[in-house]
mmCIF file of C-alpha atoms in Angstrom:
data_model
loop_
_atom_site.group_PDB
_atom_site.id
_atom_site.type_symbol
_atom_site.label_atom_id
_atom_site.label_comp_id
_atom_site.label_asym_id
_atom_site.label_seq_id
_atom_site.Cartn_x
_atom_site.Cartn_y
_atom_site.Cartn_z
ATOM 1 C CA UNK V 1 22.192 15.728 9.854
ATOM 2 C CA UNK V 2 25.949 14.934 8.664
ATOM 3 C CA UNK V 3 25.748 11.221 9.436
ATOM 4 C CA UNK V 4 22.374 11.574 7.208
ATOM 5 C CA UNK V 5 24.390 13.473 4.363
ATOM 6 C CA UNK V 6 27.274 10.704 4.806
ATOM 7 C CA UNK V 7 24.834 7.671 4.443
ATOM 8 C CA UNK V 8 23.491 9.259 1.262
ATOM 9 C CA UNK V 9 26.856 10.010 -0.087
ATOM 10 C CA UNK V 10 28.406 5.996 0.524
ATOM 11 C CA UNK V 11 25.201 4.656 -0.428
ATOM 12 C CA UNK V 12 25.616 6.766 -4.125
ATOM 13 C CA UNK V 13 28.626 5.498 -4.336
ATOM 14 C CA UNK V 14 28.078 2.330 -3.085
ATOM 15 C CA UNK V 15 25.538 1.675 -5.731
ATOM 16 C CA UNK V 16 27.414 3.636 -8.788
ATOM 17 C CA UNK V 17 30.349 0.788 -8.181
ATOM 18 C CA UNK V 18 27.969 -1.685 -8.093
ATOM 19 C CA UNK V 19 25.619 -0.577 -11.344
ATOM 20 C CA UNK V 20 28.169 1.420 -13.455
ATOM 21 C CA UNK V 21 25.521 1.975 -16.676
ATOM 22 C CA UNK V 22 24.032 4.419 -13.438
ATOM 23 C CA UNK V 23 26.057 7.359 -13.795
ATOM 24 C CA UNK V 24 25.864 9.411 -10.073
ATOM 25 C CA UNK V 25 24.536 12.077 -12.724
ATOM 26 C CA UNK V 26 21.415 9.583 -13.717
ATOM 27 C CA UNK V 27 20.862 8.554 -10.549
ATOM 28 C CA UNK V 28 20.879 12.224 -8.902
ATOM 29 C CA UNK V 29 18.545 12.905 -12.303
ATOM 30 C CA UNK V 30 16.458 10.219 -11.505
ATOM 31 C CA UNK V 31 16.287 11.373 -7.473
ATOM 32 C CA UNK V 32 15.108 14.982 -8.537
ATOM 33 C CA UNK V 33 12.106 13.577 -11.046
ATOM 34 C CA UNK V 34 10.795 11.256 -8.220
ATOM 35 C CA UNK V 35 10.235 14.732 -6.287
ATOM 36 C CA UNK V 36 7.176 15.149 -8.769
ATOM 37 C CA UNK V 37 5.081 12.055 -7.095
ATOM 38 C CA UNK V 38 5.633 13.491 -3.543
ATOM 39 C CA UNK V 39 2.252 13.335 -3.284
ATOM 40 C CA UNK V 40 2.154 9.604 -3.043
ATOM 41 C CA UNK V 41 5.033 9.433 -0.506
ATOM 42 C CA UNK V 42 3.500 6.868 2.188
ATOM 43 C CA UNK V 43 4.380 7.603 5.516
ATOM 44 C CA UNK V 44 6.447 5.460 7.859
ATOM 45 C CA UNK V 45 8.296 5.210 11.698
ATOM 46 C CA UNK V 46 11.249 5.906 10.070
ATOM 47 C CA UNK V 47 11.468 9.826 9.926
ATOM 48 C CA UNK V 48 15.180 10.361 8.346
ATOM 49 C CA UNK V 49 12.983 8.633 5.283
ATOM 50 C CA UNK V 50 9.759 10.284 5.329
ATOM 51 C CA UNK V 51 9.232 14.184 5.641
ATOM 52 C CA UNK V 52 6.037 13.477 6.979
ATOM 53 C CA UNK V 53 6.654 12.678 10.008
ATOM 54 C CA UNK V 54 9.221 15.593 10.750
ATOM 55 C CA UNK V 55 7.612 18.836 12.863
ATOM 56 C CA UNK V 56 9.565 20.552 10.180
ATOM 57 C CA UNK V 57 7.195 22.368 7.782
ATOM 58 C CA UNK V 58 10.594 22.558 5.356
ATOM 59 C CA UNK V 59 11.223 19.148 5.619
ATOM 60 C CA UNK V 60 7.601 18.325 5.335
ATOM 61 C CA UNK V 61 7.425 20.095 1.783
ATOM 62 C CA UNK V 62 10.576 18.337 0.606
ATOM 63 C CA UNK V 63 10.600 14.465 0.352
ATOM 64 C CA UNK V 64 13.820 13.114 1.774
ATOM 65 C CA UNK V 65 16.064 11.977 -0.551
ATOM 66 C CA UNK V 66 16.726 8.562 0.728
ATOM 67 C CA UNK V 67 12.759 7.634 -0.151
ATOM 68 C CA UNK V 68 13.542 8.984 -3.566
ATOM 69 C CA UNK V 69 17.236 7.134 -3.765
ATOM 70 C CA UNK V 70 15.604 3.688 -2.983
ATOM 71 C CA UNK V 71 13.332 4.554 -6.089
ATOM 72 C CA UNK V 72 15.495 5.154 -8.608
ATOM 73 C CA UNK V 73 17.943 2.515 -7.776
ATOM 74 C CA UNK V 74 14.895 0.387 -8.006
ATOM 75 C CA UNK V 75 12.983 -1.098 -11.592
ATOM 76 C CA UNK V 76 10.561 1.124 -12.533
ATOM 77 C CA UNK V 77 7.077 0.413 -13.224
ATOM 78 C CA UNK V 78 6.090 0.658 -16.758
ATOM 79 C CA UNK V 79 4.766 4.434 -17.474
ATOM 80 C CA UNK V 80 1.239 3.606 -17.675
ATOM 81 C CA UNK V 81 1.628 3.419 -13.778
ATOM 82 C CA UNK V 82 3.242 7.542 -14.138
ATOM 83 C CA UNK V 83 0.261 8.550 -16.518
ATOM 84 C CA UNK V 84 -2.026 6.892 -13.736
ATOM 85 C CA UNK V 85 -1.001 8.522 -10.803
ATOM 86 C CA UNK V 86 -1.149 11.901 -12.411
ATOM 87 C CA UNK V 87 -4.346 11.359 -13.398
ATOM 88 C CA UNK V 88 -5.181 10.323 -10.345
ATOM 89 C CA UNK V 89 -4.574 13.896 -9.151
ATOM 90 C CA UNK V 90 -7.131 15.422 -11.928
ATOM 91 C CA UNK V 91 -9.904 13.052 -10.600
ATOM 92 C CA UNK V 92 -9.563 13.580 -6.956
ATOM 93 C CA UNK V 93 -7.510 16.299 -5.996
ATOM 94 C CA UNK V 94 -8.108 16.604 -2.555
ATOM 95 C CA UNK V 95 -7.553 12.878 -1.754
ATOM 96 C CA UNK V 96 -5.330 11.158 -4.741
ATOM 97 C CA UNK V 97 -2.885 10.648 -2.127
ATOM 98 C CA UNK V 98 -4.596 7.250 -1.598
ATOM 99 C CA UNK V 99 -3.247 5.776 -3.948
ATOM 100 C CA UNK V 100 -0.251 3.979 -2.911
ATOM 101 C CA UNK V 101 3.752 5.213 -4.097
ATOM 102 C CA UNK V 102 5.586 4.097 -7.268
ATOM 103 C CA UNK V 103 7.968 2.006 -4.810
ATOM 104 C CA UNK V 104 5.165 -0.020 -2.913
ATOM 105 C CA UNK V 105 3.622 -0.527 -6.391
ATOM 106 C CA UNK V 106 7.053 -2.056 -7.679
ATOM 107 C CA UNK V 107 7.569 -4.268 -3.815
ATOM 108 C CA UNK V 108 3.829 -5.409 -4.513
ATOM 109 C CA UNK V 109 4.730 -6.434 -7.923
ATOM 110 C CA UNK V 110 7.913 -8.047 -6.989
ATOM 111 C CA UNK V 111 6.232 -10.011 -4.537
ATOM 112 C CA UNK V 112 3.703 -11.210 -5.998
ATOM 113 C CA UNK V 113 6.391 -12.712 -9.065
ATOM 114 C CA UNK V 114 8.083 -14.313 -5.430
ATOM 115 C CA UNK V 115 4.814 -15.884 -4.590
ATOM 116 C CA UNK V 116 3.451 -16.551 -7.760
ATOM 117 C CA UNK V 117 -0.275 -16.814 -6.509
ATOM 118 C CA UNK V 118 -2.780 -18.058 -8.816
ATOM 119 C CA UNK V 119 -6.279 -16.094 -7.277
ATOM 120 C CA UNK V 120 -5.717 -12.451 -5.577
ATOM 121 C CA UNK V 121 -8.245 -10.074 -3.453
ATOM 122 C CA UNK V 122 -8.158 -6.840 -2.685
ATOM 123 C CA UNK V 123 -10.100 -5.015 -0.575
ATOM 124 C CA UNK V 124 -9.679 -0.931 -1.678
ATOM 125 C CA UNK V 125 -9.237 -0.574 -5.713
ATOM 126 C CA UNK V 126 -9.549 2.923 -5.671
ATOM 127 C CA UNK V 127 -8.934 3.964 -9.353
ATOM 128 C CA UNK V 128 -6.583 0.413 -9.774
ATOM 129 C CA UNK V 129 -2.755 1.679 -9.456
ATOM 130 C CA UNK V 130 -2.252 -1.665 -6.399
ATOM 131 C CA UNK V 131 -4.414 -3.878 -8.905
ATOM 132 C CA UNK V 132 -2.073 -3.354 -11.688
ATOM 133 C CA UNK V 133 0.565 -3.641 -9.940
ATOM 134 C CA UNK V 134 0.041 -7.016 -7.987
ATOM 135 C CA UNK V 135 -1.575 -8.372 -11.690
ATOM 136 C CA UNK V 136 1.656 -7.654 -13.601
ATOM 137 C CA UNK V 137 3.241 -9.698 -11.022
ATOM 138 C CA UNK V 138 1.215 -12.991 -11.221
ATOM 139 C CA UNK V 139 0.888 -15.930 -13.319
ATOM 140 C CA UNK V 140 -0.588 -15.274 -16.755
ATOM 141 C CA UNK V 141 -3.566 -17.649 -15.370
ATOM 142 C CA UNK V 142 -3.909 -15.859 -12.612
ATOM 143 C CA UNK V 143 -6.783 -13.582 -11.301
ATOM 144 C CA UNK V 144 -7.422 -11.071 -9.064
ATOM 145 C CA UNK V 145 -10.634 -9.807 -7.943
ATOM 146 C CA UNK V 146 -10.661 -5.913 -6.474
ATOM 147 C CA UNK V 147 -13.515 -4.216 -4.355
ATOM 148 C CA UNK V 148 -14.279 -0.761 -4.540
ATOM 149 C CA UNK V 149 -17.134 0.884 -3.441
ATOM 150 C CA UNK V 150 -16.821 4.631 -4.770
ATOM 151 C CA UNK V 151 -18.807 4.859 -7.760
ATOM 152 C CA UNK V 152 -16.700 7.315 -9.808
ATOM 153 C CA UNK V 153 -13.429 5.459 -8.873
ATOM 154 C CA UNK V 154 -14.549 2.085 -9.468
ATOM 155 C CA UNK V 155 -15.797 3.174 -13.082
ATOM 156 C CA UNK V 156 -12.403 4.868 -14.141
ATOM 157 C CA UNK V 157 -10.491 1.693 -13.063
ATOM 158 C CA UNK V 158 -12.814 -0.296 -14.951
ATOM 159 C CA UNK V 159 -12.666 1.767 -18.060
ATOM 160 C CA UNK V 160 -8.378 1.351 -17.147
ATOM 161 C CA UNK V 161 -8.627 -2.043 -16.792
ATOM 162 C CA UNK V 162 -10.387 -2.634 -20.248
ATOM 163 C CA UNK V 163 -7.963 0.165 -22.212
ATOM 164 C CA UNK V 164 -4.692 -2.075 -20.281
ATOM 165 C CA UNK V 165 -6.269 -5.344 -21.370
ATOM 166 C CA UNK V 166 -6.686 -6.844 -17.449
ATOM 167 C CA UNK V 167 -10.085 -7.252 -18.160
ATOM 168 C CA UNK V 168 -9.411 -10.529 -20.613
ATOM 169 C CA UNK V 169 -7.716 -13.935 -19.874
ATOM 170 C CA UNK V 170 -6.339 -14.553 -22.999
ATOM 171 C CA UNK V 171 -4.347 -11.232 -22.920
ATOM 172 C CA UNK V 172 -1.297 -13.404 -21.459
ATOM 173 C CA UNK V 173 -1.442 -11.346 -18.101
ATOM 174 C CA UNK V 174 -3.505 -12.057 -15.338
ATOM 175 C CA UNK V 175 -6.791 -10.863 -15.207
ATOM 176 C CA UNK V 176 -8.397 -8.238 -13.130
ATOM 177 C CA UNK V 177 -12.253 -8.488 -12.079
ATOM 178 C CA UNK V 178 -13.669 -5.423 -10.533
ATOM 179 C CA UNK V 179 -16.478 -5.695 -8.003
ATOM 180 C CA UNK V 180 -18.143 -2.873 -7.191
ATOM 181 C CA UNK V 181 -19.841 -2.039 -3.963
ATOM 182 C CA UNK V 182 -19.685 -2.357 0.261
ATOM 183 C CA UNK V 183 -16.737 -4.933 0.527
ATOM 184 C CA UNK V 184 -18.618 -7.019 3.280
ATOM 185 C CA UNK V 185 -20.471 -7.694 0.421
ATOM 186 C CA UNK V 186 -18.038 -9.045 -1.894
ATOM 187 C CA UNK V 187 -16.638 -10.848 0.811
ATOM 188 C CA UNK V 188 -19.727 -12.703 1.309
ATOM 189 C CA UNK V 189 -20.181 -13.290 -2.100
ATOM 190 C CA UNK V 190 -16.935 -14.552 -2.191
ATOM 191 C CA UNK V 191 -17.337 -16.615 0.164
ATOM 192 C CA UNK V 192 -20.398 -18.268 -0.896
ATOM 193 C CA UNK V 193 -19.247 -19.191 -4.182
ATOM 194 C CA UNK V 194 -16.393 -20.804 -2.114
ATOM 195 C CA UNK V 195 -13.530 -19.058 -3.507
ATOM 196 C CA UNK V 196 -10.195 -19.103 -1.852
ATOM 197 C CA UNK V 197 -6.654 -16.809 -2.263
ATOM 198 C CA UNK V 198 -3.536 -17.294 -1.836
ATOM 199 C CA UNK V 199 -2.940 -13.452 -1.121
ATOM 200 C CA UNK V 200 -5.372 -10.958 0.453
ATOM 201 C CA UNK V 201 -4.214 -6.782 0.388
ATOM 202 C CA UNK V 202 -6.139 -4.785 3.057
ATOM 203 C CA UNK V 203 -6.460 -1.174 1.998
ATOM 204 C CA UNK V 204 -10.418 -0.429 2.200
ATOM 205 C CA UNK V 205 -11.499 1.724 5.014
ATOM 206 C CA UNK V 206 -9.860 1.469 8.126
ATOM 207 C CA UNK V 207 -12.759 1.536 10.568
ATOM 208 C CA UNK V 208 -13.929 -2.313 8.535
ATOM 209 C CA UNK V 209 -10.129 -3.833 9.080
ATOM 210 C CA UNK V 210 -11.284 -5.845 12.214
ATOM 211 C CA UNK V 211 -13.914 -7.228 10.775
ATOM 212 C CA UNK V 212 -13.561 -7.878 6.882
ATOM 213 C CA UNK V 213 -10.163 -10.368 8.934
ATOM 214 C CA UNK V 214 -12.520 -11.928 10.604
ATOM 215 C CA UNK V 215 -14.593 -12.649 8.155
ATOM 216 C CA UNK V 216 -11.556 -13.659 5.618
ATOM 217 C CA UNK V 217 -10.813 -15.994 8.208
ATOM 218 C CA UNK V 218 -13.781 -17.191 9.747
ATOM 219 C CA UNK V 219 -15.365 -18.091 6.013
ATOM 220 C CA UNK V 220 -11.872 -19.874 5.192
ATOM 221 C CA UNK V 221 -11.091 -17.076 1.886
ATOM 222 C CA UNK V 222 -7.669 -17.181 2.812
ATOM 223 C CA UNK V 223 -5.906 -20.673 2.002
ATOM 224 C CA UNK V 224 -3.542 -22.396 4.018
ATOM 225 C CA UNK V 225 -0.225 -21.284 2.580
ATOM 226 C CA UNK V 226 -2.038 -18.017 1.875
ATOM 227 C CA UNK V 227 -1.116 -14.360 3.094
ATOM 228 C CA UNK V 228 -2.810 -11.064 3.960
ATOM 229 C CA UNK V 229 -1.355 -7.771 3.472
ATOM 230 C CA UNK V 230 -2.305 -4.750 5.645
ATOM 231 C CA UNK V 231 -1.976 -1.144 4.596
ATOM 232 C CA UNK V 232 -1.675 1.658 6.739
ATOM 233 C CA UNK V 233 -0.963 -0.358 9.627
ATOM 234 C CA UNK V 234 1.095 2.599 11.601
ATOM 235 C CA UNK V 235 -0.834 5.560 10.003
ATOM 236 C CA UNK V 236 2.037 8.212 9.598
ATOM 237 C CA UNK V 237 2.955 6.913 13.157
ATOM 238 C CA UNK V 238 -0.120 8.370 14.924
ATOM 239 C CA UNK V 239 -0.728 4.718 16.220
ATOM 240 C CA UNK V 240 1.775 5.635 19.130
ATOM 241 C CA UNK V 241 -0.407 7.981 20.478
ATOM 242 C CA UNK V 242 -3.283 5.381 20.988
ATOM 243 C CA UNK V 243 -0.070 3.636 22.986
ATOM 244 C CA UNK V 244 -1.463 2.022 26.443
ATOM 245 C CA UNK V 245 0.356 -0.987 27.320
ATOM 246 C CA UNK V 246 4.311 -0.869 24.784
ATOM 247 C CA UNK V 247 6.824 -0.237 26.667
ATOM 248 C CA UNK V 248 8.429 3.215 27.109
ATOM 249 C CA UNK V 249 7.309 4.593 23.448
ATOM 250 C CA UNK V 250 9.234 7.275 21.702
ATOM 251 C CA UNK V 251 7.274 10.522 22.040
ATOM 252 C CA UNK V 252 4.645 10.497 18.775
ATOM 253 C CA UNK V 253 4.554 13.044 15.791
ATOM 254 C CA UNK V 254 2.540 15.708 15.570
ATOM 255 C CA UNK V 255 1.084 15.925 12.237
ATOM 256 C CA UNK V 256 -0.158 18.418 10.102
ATOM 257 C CA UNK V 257 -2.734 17.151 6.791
ATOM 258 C CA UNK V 258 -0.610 16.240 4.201
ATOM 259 C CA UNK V 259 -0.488 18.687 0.580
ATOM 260 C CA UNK V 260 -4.013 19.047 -1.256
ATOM 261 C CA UNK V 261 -4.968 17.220 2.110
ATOM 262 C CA UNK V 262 -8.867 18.195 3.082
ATOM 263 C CA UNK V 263 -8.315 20.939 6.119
ATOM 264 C CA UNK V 264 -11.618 19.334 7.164
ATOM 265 C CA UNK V 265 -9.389 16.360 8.230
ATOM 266 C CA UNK V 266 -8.522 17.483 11.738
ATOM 267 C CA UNK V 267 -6.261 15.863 14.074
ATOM 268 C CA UNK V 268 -8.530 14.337 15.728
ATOM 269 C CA UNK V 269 -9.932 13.025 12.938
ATOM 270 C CA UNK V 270 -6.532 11.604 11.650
ATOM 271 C CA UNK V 271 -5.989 10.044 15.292
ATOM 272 C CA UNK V 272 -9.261 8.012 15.369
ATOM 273 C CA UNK V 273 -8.462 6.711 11.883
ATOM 274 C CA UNK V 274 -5.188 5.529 13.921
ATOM 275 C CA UNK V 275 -6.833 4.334 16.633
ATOM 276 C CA UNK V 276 -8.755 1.714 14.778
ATOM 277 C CA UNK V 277 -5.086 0.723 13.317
ATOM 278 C CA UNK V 278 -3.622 0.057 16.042
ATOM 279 C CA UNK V 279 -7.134 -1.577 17.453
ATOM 280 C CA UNK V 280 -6.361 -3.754 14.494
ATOM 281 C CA UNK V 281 -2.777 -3.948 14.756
ATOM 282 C CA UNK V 282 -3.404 -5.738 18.731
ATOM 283 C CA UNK V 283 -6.557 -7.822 17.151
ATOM 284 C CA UNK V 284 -4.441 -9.402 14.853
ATOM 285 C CA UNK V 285 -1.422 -9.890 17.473
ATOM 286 C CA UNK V 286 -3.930 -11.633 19.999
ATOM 287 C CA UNK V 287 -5.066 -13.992 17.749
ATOM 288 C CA UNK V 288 -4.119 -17.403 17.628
ATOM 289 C CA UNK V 289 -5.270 -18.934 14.432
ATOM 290 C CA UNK V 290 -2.267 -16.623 13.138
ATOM 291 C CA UNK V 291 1.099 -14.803 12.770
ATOM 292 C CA UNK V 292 2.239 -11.806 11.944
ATOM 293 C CA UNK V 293 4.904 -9.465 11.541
ATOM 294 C CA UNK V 294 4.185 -5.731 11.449
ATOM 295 C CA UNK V 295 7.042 -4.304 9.135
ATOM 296 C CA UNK V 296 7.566 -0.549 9.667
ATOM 297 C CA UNK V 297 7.357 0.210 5.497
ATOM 298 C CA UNK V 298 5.786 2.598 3.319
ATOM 299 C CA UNK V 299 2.850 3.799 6.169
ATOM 300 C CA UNK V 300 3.003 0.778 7.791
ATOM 301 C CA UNK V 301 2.582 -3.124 6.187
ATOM 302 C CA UNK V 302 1.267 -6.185 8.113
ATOM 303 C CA UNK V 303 1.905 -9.495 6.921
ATOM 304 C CA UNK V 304 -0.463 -12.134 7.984
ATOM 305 C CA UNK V 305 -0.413 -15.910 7.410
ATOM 306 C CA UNK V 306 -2.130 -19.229 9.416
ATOM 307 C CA UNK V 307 0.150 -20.244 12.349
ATOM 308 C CA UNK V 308 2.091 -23.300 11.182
ATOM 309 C CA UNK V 309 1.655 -26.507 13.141
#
């Protein structure tokens, strides 16, 4: 606990030397208001930086302050991406918490400006906060097709989309095209009008991962130099208790359902969702048409990409 406090403290001051327009008062200011979107705190390994994980019912109802510092110290999202999270919550209060946090949305973002692809799937819209987010990051040519198969959700994004201006190329930002239905589906139709990406975001049910990759790679949607991103990959770190063949694993957490969480969720309910992760997760490992590196991020982030020869 006082090496935690001490990290905090020379990390504050670390990063008030090296930004001095942040004032430790801003910053602290800036900590306290990202306690408002706790409900989109993804879960990782790391416990010191999400509450989650902790067996501590205080520290589950108080998200650390290290998730919160790498926030504020980081560019926000414009506020459109606030105003959508919060309505997020009046849609679906029970289960808003899929959409994903204010600082994946900004490393989605970020990457995609790195990568600067030019055509973008995703599999999981939801009500479009990851859509937005990778769009704002590509080329003003670009497009990205989502796939969302909840009614209700796919019409708000689309009504977002159109009020945001993603729903028109000549808007000067890339444009978003909403497909609505199973996402087999859209995969196949994808895949018969030949269409390849150059970046592919997994976050659709987690019982399809297995076979929406094989079917990205079997019908050649990825491109060569392309990537797939995985969400959810360590689910809150309950893939360690589907463990049978690591190495001497640290003992697992023992969750409880997260805030406005469904109690109809039960643990064992929450375990066979991480099950088919970490099915997944050894899938993808075992195969050798690729690579991938399983980064322990946000609740868990796979990156994917053809082996090089």
């Amino acid at each position: 606990m006082v090496g935690s406090v001490m990290l905090i403290a020379r990390a504050t001051k670390a990063a008030t030397r090296a930004a001095p327009s942040l004032t430790r008062t801003a910053i602290t200011g800036s900590i306290a208001s990202g306690l408002t979107h706790s409900r989109f705190h993804s879960a990782c390994l790391n416990r010191a930086m999400v509450p989650s994980l902790s067996t501590d019912t205080k520290a589950t109802s108080t998200p650390d302050p290290l998730f919160h510092y790498s926030q504020a110290l980081s560019t926000p999202l414009p506020a459109k991406f606030t105003k959508l999270h919060a309505h997020s919550v009046q849609q679906y209060p029970a289960t808003a918490d899929k959409t994903i946090s204010d600082l994946q949305g900004q490393f989605l973002r970020l990457l995609m400006r790195m990568t600067r692809p030019r055509r973008v799937l995703e599999l999981g819209c939801f009500m479009g906060y990851s859509a937005m987010a990778m769009a704002d990051g590509m080329t003003s040519d670009g497009v990205l097709y989502t796939c969302e198969k909840d009614t209700q959700a796919a019409q708000l994004a689309r009504e977002l989309f159109d009020k945001q201006g993603y729903s028109s190329k000549t808007s000067g930002r890339a444009a978003i095209e909403l497909l609505e239905g199973d996402a087999m589906a859209s995969l196949e139709t994808l895949a018969k009008n030949q269409l390849q990406f150059d970046a592919i975001f997994i976050d659709a049910d987690k019982g399809g991962y297995i076979k929406y990759f094989e079917h990205i790679m079997e019908s050649g949607l990825l491109s060569k130099d392309g990537f797939i991103l995985a969400d959810n990959i360590l689910f809150r770190g309950l893939v360690l208790n589907s463990n049978d063949g690591l190495p001497s694993p640290p003992p697992s957490p023992t969750l409880s359902p997260k805030d406005g969480e469904s109690t109809k969720r039960s643990k064992s309910s929450l375990q066979k969702t991480a099950n088919h992760m970490d099915a997944f997760n050894r899938h993808v490992r075992s195969d050798p048409r690729v690579e991938v590196v399983v980064l322990p991020v946000f609740d868990g982030l796979s990156v994917i990409m053809h082996k090089s020869t």
